[in-house]
Short mmCIF file of C-alpha atoms and ligand atoms in Angstrom, two decimals:
data_model
loop_
_atom_site.label_atom_id
_atom_site.label_comp_id
_atom_site.label_asym_id
_atom_site.label_seq_id
_atom_site.Cartn_x
_atom_site.Cartn_y
_atom_site.Cartn_z
CA MET A 1 98.11 -21.27 21.36
CA LEU A 2 100.19 -21.99 18.32
CA LYS A 3 98.18 -25.06 17.42
CA THR A 4 94.95 -23.09 17.38
CA PHE A 5 96.60 -20.58 15.16
CA THR A 6 97.88 -23.18 12.70
CA SER A 7 94.59 -25.01 12.48
CA LYS A 8 92.62 -21.82 11.99
CA PHE A 9 94.97 -20.88 9.19
CA ALA A 10 94.64 -24.34 7.74
CA ALA A 11 90.86 -24.19 7.75
CA ALA A 12 90.79 -20.81 6.13
CA ALA A 13 93.33 -21.91 3.57
CA LEU A 14 91.13 -24.80 2.64
CA VAL A 15 88.25 -22.43 2.02
CA LEU A 16 90.56 -20.36 -0.10
CA LEU A 17 91.62 -23.33 -2.18
CA LEU A 18 87.97 -24.21 -2.72
CA VAL A 19 87.24 -20.74 -4.06
CA GLY A 20 90.13 -21.29 -6.39
CA CYS A 21 92.51 -18.52 -5.39
CA GLY A 22 95.44 -20.81 -5.91
CA THR A 23 97.49 -19.70 -2.94
CA ASN A 24 98.33 -21.96 -0.11
CA PRO A 25 99.11 -19.78 2.86
CA VAL A 26 99.71 -22.57 5.33
CA THR A 27 103.39 -23.05 5.50
CA HIS A 28 104.80 -26.36 6.61
CA LYS A 29 107.81 -24.40 7.85
CA ARG A 30 105.82 -23.64 10.98
CA GLU A 31 106.37 -27.17 12.25
CA LEU A 32 110.07 -26.46 12.58
CA GLN A 33 110.16 -23.97 15.40
CA LEU A 34 113.71 -23.28 16.46
CA VAL A 35 113.06 -19.87 17.96
CA SER A 36 110.66 -20.29 20.90
CA GLU A 37 107.84 -17.86 21.51
CA SER A 38 109.56 -16.35 24.52
CA GLU A 39 112.80 -15.90 22.54
CA GLU A 40 110.79 -14.32 19.74
CA ILE A 41 109.20 -11.86 22.14
CA SER A 42 112.55 -11.06 23.71
CA ILE A 43 114.15 -10.49 20.27
CA GLY A 44 111.37 -8.03 19.47
CA GLN A 45 111.75 -6.26 22.80
CA LYS A 46 115.52 -5.95 22.49
CA ASN A 47 115.54 -4.76 18.91
CA TYR A 48 112.51 -2.48 18.81
CA MET A 49 114.30 0.55 20.18
CA PRO A 50 117.53 0.32 18.09
CA ALA A 51 115.38 -0.29 15.00
CA ARG A 52 113.32 2.83 15.70
CA GLN A 53 116.45 4.87 16.41
CA GLN A 54 118.04 4.00 13.10
CA GLN A 55 114.84 4.83 11.22
CA GLY A 56 114.72 8.45 12.40
CA GLY A 57 113.35 7.93 15.91
CA ASP A 58 109.80 8.26 17.14
CA TYR A 59 107.57 11.04 15.85
CA ILE A 60 106.85 12.73 19.17
CA ILE A 61 105.45 16.10 18.14
CA ASP A 62 101.90 14.82 17.80
CA PRO A 63 101.30 12.27 20.58
CA GLU A 64 97.60 12.23 19.78
CA LEU A 65 98.39 10.84 16.34
CA THR A 66 100.48 8.03 17.83
CA THR A 67 97.67 7.23 20.28
CA TYR A 68 95.29 7.05 17.34
CA VAL A 69 97.49 4.67 15.32
CA GLN A 70 97.92 2.58 18.48
CA SER A 71 94.17 2.42 19.03
CA VAL A 72 93.58 1.12 15.48
CA GLY A 73 96.46 -1.35 15.89
CA LYS A 74 95.04 -2.59 19.21
CA LYS A 75 91.61 -3.24 17.66
CA LEU A 76 93.21 -5.47 15.04
CA ALA A 77 95.62 -7.12 17.47
CA ALA A 78 92.65 -8.04 19.68
CA VAL A 79 91.18 -10.18 16.89
CA SER A 80 94.49 -11.68 15.73
CA ASP A 81 95.22 -15.40 15.93
CA ARG A 82 98.02 -15.01 18.38
CA GLN A 83 98.22 -12.79 21.42
CA LEU A 84 101.58 -11.06 21.58
CA PRO A 85 102.76 -7.97 23.49
CA TYR A 86 101.86 -5.85 20.46
CA GLU A 87 103.22 -2.31 20.30
CA PHE A 88 102.71 0.37 17.69
CA VAL A 89 104.70 3.51 17.08
CA VAL A 90 104.85 6.31 14.49
CA LEU A 91 108.38 6.93 13.22
CA ASN A 92 109.79 10.28 12.17
CA ASN A 93 110.62 9.10 8.68
CA SER A 94 109.32 10.47 5.37
CA VAL A 95 109.70 7.20 3.50
CA PRO A 96 106.27 5.60 3.08
CA ASN A 97 106.84 2.35 4.95
CA ALA A 98 105.72 0.14 7.80
CA TRP A 99 107.30 -2.91 9.39
CA ALA A 100 106.74 -5.61 11.97
CA MET A 101 109.31 -7.32 14.15
CA PRO A 102 109.05 -10.73 15.73
CA GLY A 103 107.06 -10.57 18.93
CA GLY A 104 104.53 -8.02 17.60
CA LYS A 105 106.58 -4.82 17.53
CA ILE A 106 105.20 -2.69 14.73
CA ALA A 107 106.27 0.67 13.33
CA PHE A 108 104.48 3.01 10.96
CA ASN A 109 106.37 5.77 9.17
CA ARG A 110 105.07 9.32 9.12
CA GLY A 111 105.62 9.13 5.35
CA LEU A 112 102.99 6.42 4.89
CA LEU A 113 100.35 8.28 6.91
CA TYR A 114 100.39 11.14 4.35
CA GLU A 115 99.39 8.71 1.64
CA LEU A 116 96.36 7.07 3.25
CA ASN A 117 92.83 8.46 3.20
CA SER A 118 90.88 6.50 5.77
CA GLU A 119 91.13 4.60 9.01
CA ALA A 120 90.21 1.45 7.08
CA GLU A 121 93.32 1.85 4.88
CA LEU A 122 95.41 2.35 7.99
CA ALA A 123 93.81 -0.84 9.34
CA ALA A 124 94.68 -2.64 6.08
CA VAL A 125 98.39 -1.89 6.51
CA LEU A 126 98.38 -2.59 10.27
CA GLY A 127 96.42 -5.81 9.82
CA HIS A 128 98.95 -6.99 7.22
CA GLU A 129 101.88 -6.25 9.55
CA ILE A 130 100.14 -7.90 12.51
CA VAL A 131 99.85 -11.11 10.47
CA HIS A 132 103.59 -11.01 9.73
CA ALA A 133 104.21 -10.94 13.49
CA ALA A 134 101.41 -13.35 14.46
CA ALA A 135 102.35 -15.92 11.81
CA ARG A 136 106.03 -15.75 12.82
CA HIS A 137 107.19 -14.76 9.33
CA GLY A 138 110.18 -12.86 10.71
CA ALA A 139 111.01 -15.58 13.22
CA GLN A 140 110.95 -18.12 10.40
CA SER A 141 113.41 -16.02 8.43
CA MET A 142 115.68 -16.22 11.44
CA GLU A 143 115.26 -19.97 11.69
CA THR A 144 116.03 -20.54 8.04
CA GLY A 145 119.16 -18.42 8.40
CA MET A 146 118.00 -15.76 5.97
CA LEU A 147 119.02 -13.07 8.40
CA LEU A 148 122.57 -14.30 8.44
CA GLN A 149 123.14 -13.30 4.85
CA GLY A 150 124.66 -10.05 5.96
CA ALA A 151 125.75 -8.75 2.59
CA VAL A 152 122.39 -9.32 0.98
CA MET A 153 120.65 -7.69 3.89
CA ALA A 154 122.93 -4.68 3.84
CA THR A 155 121.75 -3.79 0.33
CA GLY A 156 118.18 -4.23 1.46
CA ILE A 157 118.74 -1.81 4.30
CA ALA A 158 120.37 0.79 2.08
CA ALA A 159 117.25 0.75 -0.07
CA GLN A 160 115.21 1.48 3.02
CA ASP A 161 116.72 4.92 3.58
CA ASN A 162 118.71 3.80 6.53
CA ARG A 163 121.53 6.28 6.77
CA TYR A 164 123.04 4.73 9.86
CA SER A 165 122.71 1.01 9.33
CA GLU A 166 126.34 0.53 8.34
CA LEU A 167 127.58 2.32 11.42
CA ILE A 168 125.59 0.18 13.83
CA VAL A 169 127.71 -2.22 15.84
CA GLY A 170 127.26 -5.05 18.29
CA SER A 171 124.05 -6.90 18.90
CA ALA A 172 122.00 -3.98 17.52
CA GLN A 173 123.09 -5.04 14.03
CA LEU A 174 120.35 -7.65 14.24
CA SER A 175 117.76 -4.88 14.48
CA SER A 176 118.67 -3.51 11.06
CA GLN A 177 118.45 -7.00 9.61
CA LEU A 178 115.06 -7.60 11.18
CA ILE A 179 113.46 -4.51 9.69
CA ALA A 180 114.99 -5.18 6.28
CA THR A 181 113.57 -8.69 6.13
CA LYS A 182 111.99 -9.40 2.79
CA TYR A 183 109.27 -11.97 3.21
CA GLY A 184 108.53 -14.54 0.59
CA ARG A 185 105.53 -14.41 -1.70
CA ASP A 186 103.61 -16.95 0.39
CA ASP A 187 104.12 -14.89 3.53
CA GLU A 188 102.91 -11.78 1.73
CA SER A 189 99.78 -13.53 0.45
CA GLU A 190 99.15 -14.86 3.93
CA ALA A 191 99.55 -11.36 5.42
CA ASP A 192 97.16 -9.88 2.83
CA LEU A 193 94.58 -12.62 3.36
CA TYR A 194 94.49 -12.71 7.15
CA GLY A 195 94.98 -8.97 7.40
CA MET A 196 91.63 -8.66 5.62
CA HIS A 197 90.09 -11.24 7.96
CA TYR A 198 91.24 -9.15 10.92
CA MET A 199 89.79 -6.02 9.32
CA LYS A 200 86.43 -7.70 8.96
CA LYS A 201 86.49 -8.97 12.54
CA ALA A 202 87.38 -5.49 13.80
CA ASP A 203 84.46 -4.01 11.83
CA TYR A 204 86.49 -2.33 9.09
CA ASP A 205 85.44 -2.61 5.46
CA PRO A 206 87.94 -5.08 3.93
CA ARG A 207 87.36 -3.35 0.59
CA ALA A 208 89.92 -0.79 1.82
CA ALA A 209 92.61 -3.46 1.34
CA VAL A 210 91.59 -3.70 -2.33
CA THR A 211 91.47 0.04 -2.97
CA LEU A 212 94.76 0.49 -1.14
CA GLN A 213 96.46 -2.15 -3.32
CA GLU A 214 95.02 -0.46 -6.39
CA THR A 215 96.46 2.86 -5.24
CA PHE A 216 99.81 1.14 -4.68
CA VAL A 217 99.78 -0.36 -8.19
CA ARG A 218 99.10 3.10 -9.59
CA LEU A 219 101.84 4.67 -7.47
CA SER A 220 104.34 1.98 -8.41
CA LYS A 221 104.17 3.11 -12.05
CA ASP A 222 105.78 6.37 -10.98
CA ARG A 223 109.45 5.44 -10.85
CA ASN A 224 110.30 8.53 -8.82
CA SER A 225 107.86 7.63 -6.11
CA SER A 226 109.42 7.49 -2.67
CA PHE A 227 107.43 4.29 -2.23
CA ILE A 228 110.04 2.55 -4.38
CA GLU A 229 112.57 2.72 -1.55
CA GLY A 230 109.93 2.27 1.11
CA LEU A 231 107.02 -0.08 1.24
CA PHE A 232 107.40 -1.27 -2.35
CA ALA A 233 110.97 -2.48 -1.76
CA SER A 234 109.60 -5.21 0.49
CA HIS A 235 106.02 -5.27 -0.84
CA PRO A 236 105.99 -4.91 -4.63
CA PRO A 237 102.40 -4.10 -5.66
CA SER A 238 100.92 -6.16 -8.46
CA GLN A 239 97.67 -6.89 -10.25
CA GLU A 240 97.88 -10.39 -8.78
CA ARG A 241 97.74 -9.02 -5.27
CA VAL A 242 94.79 -6.82 -6.20
CA ALA A 243 93.05 -9.87 -7.69
CA ALA A 244 93.80 -11.99 -4.62
CA ASN A 245 92.43 -9.29 -2.32
CA LYS A 246 89.30 -9.04 -4.50
CA ALA A 247 88.80 -12.80 -4.13
CA THR A 248 89.17 -12.49 -0.34
CA LEU A 249 86.71 -9.60 -0.37
CA ALA A 250 84.18 -11.68 -2.29
CA GLN A 251 84.48 -14.30 0.41
CA LEU A 252 84.30 -11.90 3.37
CA GLY A 253 81.73 -9.54 1.95
CA GLU A 254 81.91 -5.76 1.72
CA GLY A 255 80.76 -3.42 4.42
CA GLY A 256 82.14 -1.93 7.58
CA VAL A 257 83.73 1.20 8.88
CA TRP A 258 85.85 3.42 6.60
CA GLY A 259 86.49 6.25 9.02
CA ARG A 260 87.50 8.83 6.41
CA GLU A 261 86.58 11.82 8.54
CA ILE A 262 88.20 10.69 11.76
CA TYR A 263 91.35 9.81 9.80
CA ALA A 264 91.41 13.23 8.11
CA GLN A 265 90.97 14.89 11.48
CA LYS A 266 93.72 12.86 13.18
CA VAL A 267 96.31 13.41 10.44
CA ALA A 268 95.38 17.07 9.81
CA LYS A 269 98.31 18.47 11.82
CA LEU A 270 100.72 15.99 10.26
CA LYS A 271 99.61 16.82 6.73
CA ALA A 272 99.79 20.57 7.46
CA THR A 273 103.48 20.31 8.34
CA ARG A 274 104.38 18.02 5.45
CA PRO A 275 106.11 20.87 3.52
CA ALA A 276 108.45 21.37 6.50
CA TYR A 277 109.59 17.78 6.30
CA GLN A 278 109.98 18.04 2.52
CA ASP A 279 112.24 21.07 3.06
CA TYR A 280 114.15 19.15 5.73
CA ASP A 281 114.65 16.07 3.54
CA GLU A 282 115.87 18.28 0.68
CA GLY A 283 118.10 20.13 3.12
CA VAL A 284 119.72 16.88 4.26
CA GLN A 285 120.40 15.99 0.63
CA ALA A 286 121.77 19.47 -0.13
CA LEU A 287 124.15 19.20 2.83
CA ALA A 288 125.29 15.76 1.69
CA LYS A 289 126.22 17.38 -1.62
CA GLY A 290 128.10 20.13 0.26
CA ASP A 291 125.64 22.94 -0.47
CA THR A 292 125.49 24.47 3.01
CA ASN A 293 123.70 27.63 1.87
CA LYS A 294 120.84 25.75 0.31
CA ALA A 295 120.67 23.39 3.29
CA GLU A 296 120.51 26.29 5.72
CA THR A 297 117.76 28.08 3.79
CA LEU A 298 115.70 24.88 3.73
CA ALA A 299 116.28 24.11 7.42
CA LYS A 300 115.13 27.61 8.38
CA LYS A 301 112.04 27.32 6.16
CA ALA A 302 111.22 24.03 7.86
CA ILE A 303 111.63 25.56 11.33
CA ALA A 304 109.33 28.46 10.38
CA ILE A 305 106.59 25.91 9.66
CA GLU A 306 107.31 23.50 12.55
CA PRO A 307 109.49 25.04 15.26
CA ARG A 308 109.13 22.05 17.61
CA GLU A 309 111.00 19.50 15.42
CA ALA A 310 114.33 18.36 16.88
CA ARG A 311 115.59 17.00 13.55
CA PHE A 312 115.53 20.52 12.04
CA GLN A 313 117.81 21.82 14.83
CA GLU A 314 120.06 18.83 14.28
CA LEU A 315 120.33 19.71 10.58
CA LEU A 316 121.40 23.25 11.52
CA GLY A 317 124.02 21.64 13.77
CA ASP A 318 125.30 19.47 10.93
CA ILE A 319 125.51 22.53 8.66
CA ALA A 320 127.46 24.43 11.34
CA VAL A 321 129.90 21.50 11.69
CA LYS A 322 130.47 21.56 7.94
CA GLN A 323 131.23 25.29 8.20
CA ASN A 324 133.59 24.71 11.15
CA HIS A 325 131.32 26.69 13.45
CA ASN A 326 131.73 24.19 16.26
CA GLU A 327 130.36 26.30 19.10
CA ALA A 328 127.24 27.11 17.10
CA ALA A 329 126.83 23.42 16.25
CA LEU A 330 126.91 22.50 19.94
CA GLY A 331 124.09 24.98 20.56
CA TYR A 332 121.88 23.43 17.87
CA TYR A 333 122.52 19.89 19.06
CA LYS A 334 121.75 20.96 22.63
CA ARG A 335 118.40 22.28 21.48
CA ALA A 336 117.72 19.07 19.52
CA ILE A 337 118.44 17.01 22.65
CA GLU A 338 116.16 19.21 24.75
CA MET A 339 113.36 18.76 22.22
CA GLN A 340 113.78 14.97 21.96
CA PRO A 341 116.07 13.54 24.65
CA ASP A 342 115.71 9.91 23.51
CA TYR A 343 117.20 10.12 20.03
CA PHE A 344 120.80 9.02 19.56
CA ARG A 345 122.22 11.19 16.84
CA PRO A 346 122.62 14.65 18.44
CA TYR A 347 124.48 12.87 21.27
CA VAL A 348 126.94 11.32 18.79
CA GLN A 349 127.43 14.66 17.05
CA THR A 350 127.92 16.54 20.31
CA GLY A 351 130.50 13.97 21.42
CA VAL A 352 132.40 14.19 18.14
CA VAL A 353 132.45 18.00 18.14
CA LEU A 354 133.53 18.22 21.81
CA ASN A 355 136.30 15.71 21.14
CA ASN A 356 137.48 17.72 18.14
CA LEU A 357 137.58 20.79 20.37
CA GLY A 358 139.76 18.87 22.82
CA ARG A 359 136.99 18.80 25.46
CA LYS A 360 137.32 15.05 25.91
CA ALA A 361 135.94 14.72 29.43
CA GLU A 362 132.78 16.53 28.32
CA ALA A 363 132.48 14.41 25.18
CA GLU A 364 132.49 11.07 26.96
CA PRO A 365 129.01 11.08 28.58
CA TYR A 366 127.39 12.14 25.29
CA LEU A 367 129.05 9.30 23.41
CA LYS A 368 128.09 6.80 26.10
CA ARG A 369 124.49 7.99 26.09
CA SER A 370 124.34 7.67 22.30
CA ASN A 371 125.56 4.08 22.53
CA GLU A 372 122.80 3.27 25.00
CA LEU A 373 120.25 4.45 22.46
CA LEU A 374 121.96 3.01 19.38
CA PRO A 375 125.51 1.64 19.47
CA THR A 376 127.52 3.16 16.62
CA ALA A 377 131.05 2.71 15.37
CA THR A 378 131.47 6.50 15.46
CA SER A 379 130.84 6.76 19.19
CA TYR A 380 132.89 3.68 20.07
CA TYR A 381 135.77 4.93 17.93
CA VAL A 382 135.89 8.35 19.58
CA LEU A 383 135.56 6.74 23.04
CA GLY A 384 138.54 4.56 22.07
CA GLN A 385 140.59 7.63 21.14
CA ILE A 386 139.71 9.29 24.45
CA ALA A 387 140.68 6.17 26.42
CA GLU A 388 143.96 5.90 24.49
CA ASP A 389 144.82 9.54 25.19
CA ARG A 390 144.24 8.83 28.85
CA GLY A 391 146.69 5.93 28.66
CA ASP A 392 143.94 3.34 29.18
CA VAL A 393 145.17 0.85 26.60
CA ARG A 394 142.85 -1.96 27.67
CA GLY A 395 139.78 0.31 27.61
CA ALA A 396 140.79 1.77 24.23
CA MET A 397 141.22 -1.70 22.73
CA GLN A 398 137.78 -2.68 23.98
CA GLN A 399 136.15 0.36 22.33
CA PHE A 400 138.08 -0.02 19.06
CA GLY A 401 137.25 -3.72 19.05
CA ILE A 402 133.52 -2.94 19.06
CA ALA A 403 133.85 -0.15 16.46
CA ALA A 404 135.72 -2.63 14.24
CA GLY A 405 132.42 -4.52 13.77
CA SER A 406 131.27 -1.90 11.27
CA GLU A 407 132.21 -2.28 7.61
CA THR A 408 132.85 1.42 7.14
CA GLU A 409 135.90 3.69 7.02
CA THR A 410 135.41 4.19 10.75
CA GLY A 411 135.41 0.42 11.23
CA LYS A 412 138.63 0.07 9.24
CA ALA A 413 140.27 2.90 11.18
CA ALA A 414 139.24 1.15 14.40
CA ILE A 415 140.90 -2.09 13.26
CA ALA A 416 144.13 -0.21 12.56
CA ARG A 417 144.01 1.50 15.95
CA TYR A 418 143.27 -1.78 17.68
CA GLN A 419 146.21 -3.47 16.01
CA ARG A 420 148.59 -0.66 16.97
CA LEU A 421 147.58 -1.00 20.59
CA GLU A 422 147.77 -4.75 20.51
CA ILE A 423 151.26 -4.66 19.02
CA ALA A 424 152.38 -2.25 21.72
CA SER A 425 150.77 -4.22 24.53
CA ASN A 426 152.14 -7.53 23.30
CA PRO A 427 155.18 -6.71 21.13
CA ALA A 428 156.72 -10.17 21.66
CA LYS A 429 153.86 -11.63 19.62
CA TYR A 430 154.58 -9.39 16.63
CA LEU A 431 158.28 -8.54 16.58
CA GLN A 432 160.78 -11.12 15.45
CA ALA A 433 163.89 -11.37 17.66
CA ALA A 434 167.00 -13.53 17.41
CA ALA A 435 170.67 -13.71 18.32
CA GLN A 436 173.02 -13.36 15.36
CA ALA A 437 176.81 -13.40 15.06
CA ASP A 438 179.09 -11.45 12.70
CA ASN A 439 182.07 -13.09 10.98
CA MET A 440 184.21 -12.35 14.03
CA GLY A 441 181.75 -14.25 16.22
CA TYR A 442 180.49 -11.16 18.05
CA VAL A 443 176.88 -11.69 19.11
CA TYR A 444 174.06 -9.21 18.41
CA ALA A 445 170.48 -9.06 19.58
CA VAL A 446 168.47 -8.39 16.43
CA VAL A 447 164.82 -7.34 16.27
CA TYR A 448 162.79 -7.12 13.05
CA ASN A 449 159.50 -5.21 12.79
CA PRO A 450 157.15 -6.95 10.31
CA THR A 451 154.12 -4.81 11.30
CA GLU A 452 152.71 -1.64 9.74
CA VAL A 453 153.42 0.31 12.90
CA THR A 454 156.50 2.28 13.98
CA LEU A 455 157.63 1.21 17.43
CA ALA A 456 159.81 3.05 19.90
CA ASN A 457 162.06 2.02 22.82
CA VAL A 458 162.18 -1.62 21.84
CA HIS A 459 163.75 -3.49 24.77
CA VAL A 460 164.90 -7.11 24.87
CA ILE A 461 166.31 -9.56 27.39
CA VAL A 462 168.99 -11.99 26.25
CA VAL A 463 168.88 -15.41 27.88
CA HIS A 464 171.69 -17.93 27.85
CA PHE A 465 171.02 -21.68 28.03
CA ASN A 466 173.33 -24.28 29.52
CA ALA A 467 174.78 -26.52 26.79
CA THR A 468 174.24 -29.74 28.74
CA THR A 469 171.14 -29.15 30.85
CA ARG A 470 169.39 -26.96 28.20
CA GLN A 471 168.10 -24.84 31.10
CA PRO A 472 168.57 -21.07 31.26
CA ASP A 473 171.61 -20.27 33.36
CA ASN A 474 172.08 -16.56 32.79
CA GLN A 475 170.15 -13.56 31.56
CA SER A 476 170.87 -9.96 30.71
CA VAL A 477 169.24 -6.86 32.10
CA SER A 478 166.71 -5.06 29.93
CA LEU A 479 168.55 -3.83 26.82
CA LEU A 480 167.47 -1.08 24.43
CA VAL A 481 167.80 -2.43 20.88
CA ALA A 482 166.07 0.35 18.97
CA ALA A 483 164.85 3.78 20.07
CA ASN A 484 162.82 3.91 16.87
CA LEU A 485 161.85 0.90 14.75
CA PRO A 486 159.84 1.68 11.60
CA PRO A 487 157.83 -0.97 9.73
CA GLY A 488 159.99 -3.45 7.78
CA LYS A 489 163.20 -2.34 9.56
CA ARG A 490 165.55 -4.15 11.88
CA GLY A 491 167.35 -2.93 14.94
CA GLN A 492 170.44 -4.51 16.46
CA LEU A 493 172.59 -4.24 19.54
CA LYS A 494 176.09 -5.68 19.94
CA LEU A 495 176.23 -7.68 23.18
CA PRO A 496 179.40 -6.47 24.88
CA GLY A 497 182.07 -9.10 25.45
CA ILE A 498 180.10 -12.00 24.01
CA GLN A 499 181.73 -13.96 21.24
CA VAL A 500 180.93 -17.41 19.85
CA TYR A 501 183.13 -19.71 17.79
CA LYS A 502 180.73 -22.30 16.46
CA PRO A 503 177.04 -22.13 15.31
CA GLU A 504 175.93 -24.46 18.15
CA ASP A 505 177.13 -21.89 20.70
CA LEU A 506 175.02 -19.16 19.09
CA LYS A 507 171.98 -21.38 19.52
CA LEU A 508 172.43 -21.12 23.29
CA TYR A 509 171.41 -17.45 23.18
CA ARG A 510 167.76 -16.50 22.95
CA VAL A 511 166.51 -12.93 22.49
CA LEU A 512 163.13 -12.11 24.04
CA VAL A 513 161.27 -8.88 23.27
CA GLU A 514 160.54 -7.36 26.65
CA ARG A 515 158.63 -4.21 25.78
CA ALA A 516 158.04 -1.58 23.14
CA GLU A 517 155.90 1.53 22.75
CA LEU A 518 154.02 3.14 19.94
CA ALA A 519 156.15 5.87 18.36
CA LYS A 520 154.70 9.32 19.09
ZN1 ZN B 1 104.25 -7.77 4.08
#
């Protein structure tokens, strides 16, 4: 299968070189295939859902629209060079963007659908993304280790309006890297070129790929365009791309379906509710700036236009949390969950609010459910607190350990909590203990606390070793050295009746930390 694909690409590339386009889309990288096709498919399958979750979730209000986008995607996938378990979804995200994951998992933002004017333009974007998946561009990034450059990727994700990426923990972190992949110029040219071939084969007019690029060039001159953080972040439009697409068009020939009317009809409902989503997006920003009144006005305006949208209820919940109206917030989140049960965030929020209200047992299932949908540091952290309150130290450490994978304030707090618990569960590893003698030769058990944590009820056992055999021959009962031992302090206990007269004798006593607790 792969061979056919490569040779087809090679043949077409040769034609392209002959017409003098100057690009060489066949990449020799393809020979080095470290990620197998089945691994690639499994990576796509595992990461598709967390990636969609962190990009706003699926747009479920208009299932007919999703079916339509899927039908166009399927037509193009059917003529692609590599058969993959292709899937297409519309995301509830206003940023004009689209992405493909290894294994053929493709997502199209609501925000990009507003900007297109025909089915052929939709096909141009989908065809381009299908090539990225079919030609293994993402999988190659993984092989060359590009995805491991976490810091670089994190900036890329931030630019993609991903509010939650930093909070994602565990294996789902890969999903945010996969959708933030920036392909190289060669990959982009290849996706443009073969995307147009697919359009032609599926009976769409490939000229739509030229007009679309021209529109993008025009839009890219507007620095305030939301495209800047969306599609253009990974696909900077340029006159060169327009020229390359024109050359491809000359080769393929114009003609084919445009589907302007069907497109207009299918996106009519979406476009009619666009103002609601503009109000919502502004409302989210207003709330981030602390303007709850403005946020509330905007959320209510949005709901008046589109009462079925779960995100609008969630925004009302967030506003209520900010105003300390916790009971009201729970009501809004409940409604958001009823409207869209498969989106993680209202579950996180419900769990956090319930925990703050002291309703820990109720909070737990919400936090667990949210982690199934998208594992976040927030949920793991709160689950850790709940486990700790219950006295489940091991469980709490496990939760804090996962939350610690996030480079956020929550992640840092989780590290601190984890360390506290670890110190308490294994104080001997952290506290320094020794036998010391005063100038009269009286022996003391001394414990020093070098950690950042105040410990309580620090107990030791003093062991005596035989001077000749060097084996322990006597040991004390458990002795309380310090009821309270703050960071950087030492505690000591005089061992009754024990006196030494030379330094060698002191060396026969060893002080072992037996147990300690976290100070309340
Ligand atoms: Zn691309």
